[in-house]
XYZ file of C-alpha atoms in Angstrom:
220
model
C -2.979 3.497 -43.987
C 0.434 3.004 -45.533
C 0.591 3.489 -49.533
C 2.290 0.241 -51.315
C 4.195 2.130 -54.019
C 5.933 0.397 -56.930
C 8.667 2.141 -58.885
C 9.326 1.444 -62.398
C 11.928 3.053 -64.161
C 15.000 1.953 -66.500
C 17.648 3.898 -64.692
C 18.740 2.389 -61.652
C 19.951 5.833 -60.073
C 16.531 7.319 -60.509
C 14.674 4.363 -58.975
C 17.343 4.422 -56.130
C 16.827 8.128 -55.300
C 12.826 7.679 -55.618
C 13.106 4.881 -53.150
C 14.877 6.458 -50.482
C 12.620 9.499 -50.761
C 9.299 7.475 -50.571
C 10.648 5.425 -47.769
C 11.122 8.621 -45.791
C 7.846 9.343 -45.840
C 6.161 7.673 -42.631
C 2.582 6.559 -44.659
C 4.611 5.233 -47.727
C 6.527 2.116 -48.316
C 8.478 0.838 -51.361
C 7.137 -2.888 -52.348
C 9.193 -3.304 -55.523
C 11.571 -1.927 -58.132
C 10.772 -2.336 -61.892
C 13.421 -1.931 -64.653
C 10.956 -2.489 -67.615
C 7.380 -2.195 -68.047
C 6.533 -5.945 -68.175
C 8.176 -6.103 -64.791
C 6.209 -3.509 -63.566
C 2.960 -5.017 -64.545
C 3.863 -8.259 -63.195
C 5.089 -6.705 -59.810
C 1.730 -4.813 -59.575
C 0.067 -7.815 -59.420
C 2.384 -10.144 -57.076
C 3.397 -7.181 -54.831
C -0.436 -5.663 -54.454
C 0.772 -2.297 -55.091
C -1.559 0.462 -54.551
C 0.421 3.076 -57.057
C 3.000 2.558 -59.809
C 5.281 5.176 -60.050
C 5.465 4.652 -64.265
C 8.137 5.906 -66.465
C 7.400 6.183 -70.044
C 10.434 5.093 -72.009
C 11.627 1.608 -70.872
C 12.621 -1.486 -72.668
C 10.610 -4.465 -73.282
C 7.500 -2.951 -72.736
C 7.155 0.747 -72.528
C 5.153 2.404 -69.907
C 2.143 3.185 -71.796
C 1.359 -0.392 -72.879
C 2.178 -1.385 -69.416
C -0.184 1.008 -67.943
C -2.667 -0.505 -70.387
C -2.045 -4.037 -69.033
C -2.692 -2.883 -65.464
C -5.748 -0.819 -66.219
C -6.959 -3.731 -68.009
C -6.491 -6.413 -65.229
C -9.761 -6.663 -63.288
C -7.621 -8.098 -60.367
C -5.600 -4.624 -60.567
C -8.629 -2.457 -60.528
C -7.554 -0.441 -57.070
C -4.079 0.152 -58.690
C -3.319 3.536 -59.467
C -0.445 4.949 -62.243
C 1.382 7.662 -61.892
C 3.409 8.314 -65.305
C 6.796 9.919 -65.414
C 7.339 12.448 -68.157
C 10.129 14.845 -69.148
C 7.157 17.180 -69.989
C 7.915 19.305 -72.910
C 9.363 16.267 -75.082
C 6.665 13.637 -74.176
C 3.782 13.701 -76.630
C 2.836 10.441 -75.352
C 1.511 11.833 -72.002
C -2.122 11.769 -73.389
C -1.979 8.014 -74.636
C -0.822 7.077 -71.021
C -3.848 8.878 -69.690
C -5.897 7.099 -72.358
C -4.433 3.887 -71.113
C -5.387 4.489 -67.474
C -2.988 6.460 -65.866
C -4.426 8.693 -63.244
C -1.788 11.993 -63.975
C 1.610 12.332 -64.656
C 4.671 13.733 -63.053
C 7.490 16.005 -64.510
C 10.841 14.028 -63.756
C 12.254 17.034 -62.575
C 9.761 17.719 -59.857
C 10.388 18.802 -56.229
C 10.936 15.890 -53.727
C 8.093 17.237 -51.498
C 5.822 17.360 -54.778
C 6.565 13.755 -55.598
C 5.345 12.539 -52.395
C 2.088 14.811 -52.611
C 1.334 13.454 -56.048
C 1.553 9.790 -54.619
C -0.829 10.871 -52.086
C -3.214 12.589 -54.469
C -3.255 9.799 -57.149
C -3.494 6.973 -54.054
C -6.588 9.075 -52.781
C -8.504 8.286 -56.319
C -7.762 11.580 -57.751
C -6.385 12.593 -61.116
C -3.034 14.924 -61.190
C -4.504 17.148 -63.339
C -4.169 20.942 -62.351
C -4.838 24.224 -64.696
C -2.574 26.014 -66.649
C 0.447 23.795 -68.105
C -1.058 20.256 -67.574
C -4.294 21.216 -69.368
C -2.361 22.803 -72.224
C -0.558 20.243 -72.507
C -3.365 17.848 -72.967
C -4.918 20.263 -75.604
C -1.948 20.223 -77.604
C -1.741 16.607 -77.858
C -5.397 15.771 -77.911
C -6.141 15.080 -81.755
C -6.756 11.553 -82.409
C -9.962 10.070 -81.160
C -9.367 6.982 -78.956
C -11.679 7.890 -76.233
C -11.576 5.535 -73.078
C -14.878 5.795 -72.130
C -18.438 4.244 -72.986
C -20.414 7.225 -73.432
C -20.345 10.943 -74.056
C -21.235 14.110 -72.666
C -24.775 13.811 -74.668
C -26.406 11.334 -71.717
C -25.460 13.695 -68.891
C -27.591 16.524 -67.686
C -26.955 20.464 -68.259
C -25.463 20.194 -64.685
C -23.455 17.418 -65.114
C -21.941 18.984 -68.394
C -20.869 22.034 -66.409
C -19.284 20.018 -63.715
C -17.490 17.978 -66.492
C -16.494 21.101 -68.154
C -15.016 22.286 -64.768
C -13.111 18.931 -63.925
C -11.542 19.127 -67.174
C -9.988 22.699 -66.435
C -8.572 21.058 -63.165
C -10.926 22.165 -60.887
C -10.979 19.990 -57.439
C -14.597 19.358 -55.883
C -14.386 22.338 -53.567
C -13.363 24.475 -56.387
C -16.242 23.340 -58.311
C -18.776 23.589 -55.761
C -17.702 27.295 -55.369
C -17.965 27.764 -59.042
C -21.646 26.587 -59.336
C -23.005 27.389 -56.122
C -23.219 23.837 -54.720
C -22.008 22.015 -51.480
C -18.814 20.359 -51.685
C -20.738 17.058 -51.204
C -23.145 17.797 -54.025
C -20.436 18.641 -56.363
C -18.617 15.097 -55.432
C -21.736 13.714 -56.128
C -21.864 14.977 -59.437
C -18.565 13.815 -60.413
C -19.096 10.521 -58.854
C -22.525 10.234 -61.045
C -20.583 11.611 -64.086
C -17.945 8.736 -63.956
C -20.401 6.058 -63.531
C -22.359 7.129 -66.657
C -19.679 7.660 -68.776
C -17.610 4.487 -67.785
C -14.830 6.472 -66.696
C -11.924 4.898 -64.518
C -11.287 8.292 -62.877
C -10.964 11.900 -63.347
C -8.134 12.008 -65.652
C -10.614 10.023 -67.939
C -13.202 12.481 -67.666
C -10.701 15.353 -68.667
C -10.045 13.288 -72.351
C -13.639 12.697 -72.825
C -14.320 16.255 -72.416
C -11.834 17.469 -74.982
C -12.505 14.837 -77.411
C -16.048 15.507 -77.354
C -15.670 18.918 -77.976
C -17.173 19.993 -74.670
C -14.171 21.985 -73.678
C -12.165 23.708 -76.740
C -8.260 24.071 -76.801
C -7.511 27.363 -75.416
C -10.639 27.491 -72.898
C -8.467 26.748 -69.876
């Protein structure tokens, strides 16, 4: 299935470069380009994008506010947002995840990594890997603003174990190996946890795991 990609960045050259790359992939197409966050939110609806590559710093409406609009729109429930960041200087990345983004992308990422990131997020997975990503979340996750409707106290002991591993960046296969489960069982646990916590995706599971104290900074 072709992934319908919307590009949102206030720099024309950046958008055009990303557009050429995305169009070079046989399983993707660019359905629109936005120079502001407000345009991105509007085009996500009119162009029926599957995924928005969203810059954080844009005029009129920034990428975080635009992501929040998309995530709050029931008609856009299937639209995923992959935010752009300059990594070390973007302290807004956790706010973007709280707003409903499914992951983030470093602006100077390699072309193949951008395409892989789009496929990962479009497939419904969160682009949250161990190491630098987790440390970034730990660093800026300070003020409670959880996007979920319940905390880990409603989970079983096994589900809390699975949630902690999700927060550390493990995928379903790695969780299964760590806990001696089948990949299908691990996937079922993750889906059940998302349902019980009211989480949109794995990115929000990471947020609630840190905000609740289930995973402590420095534990990755």
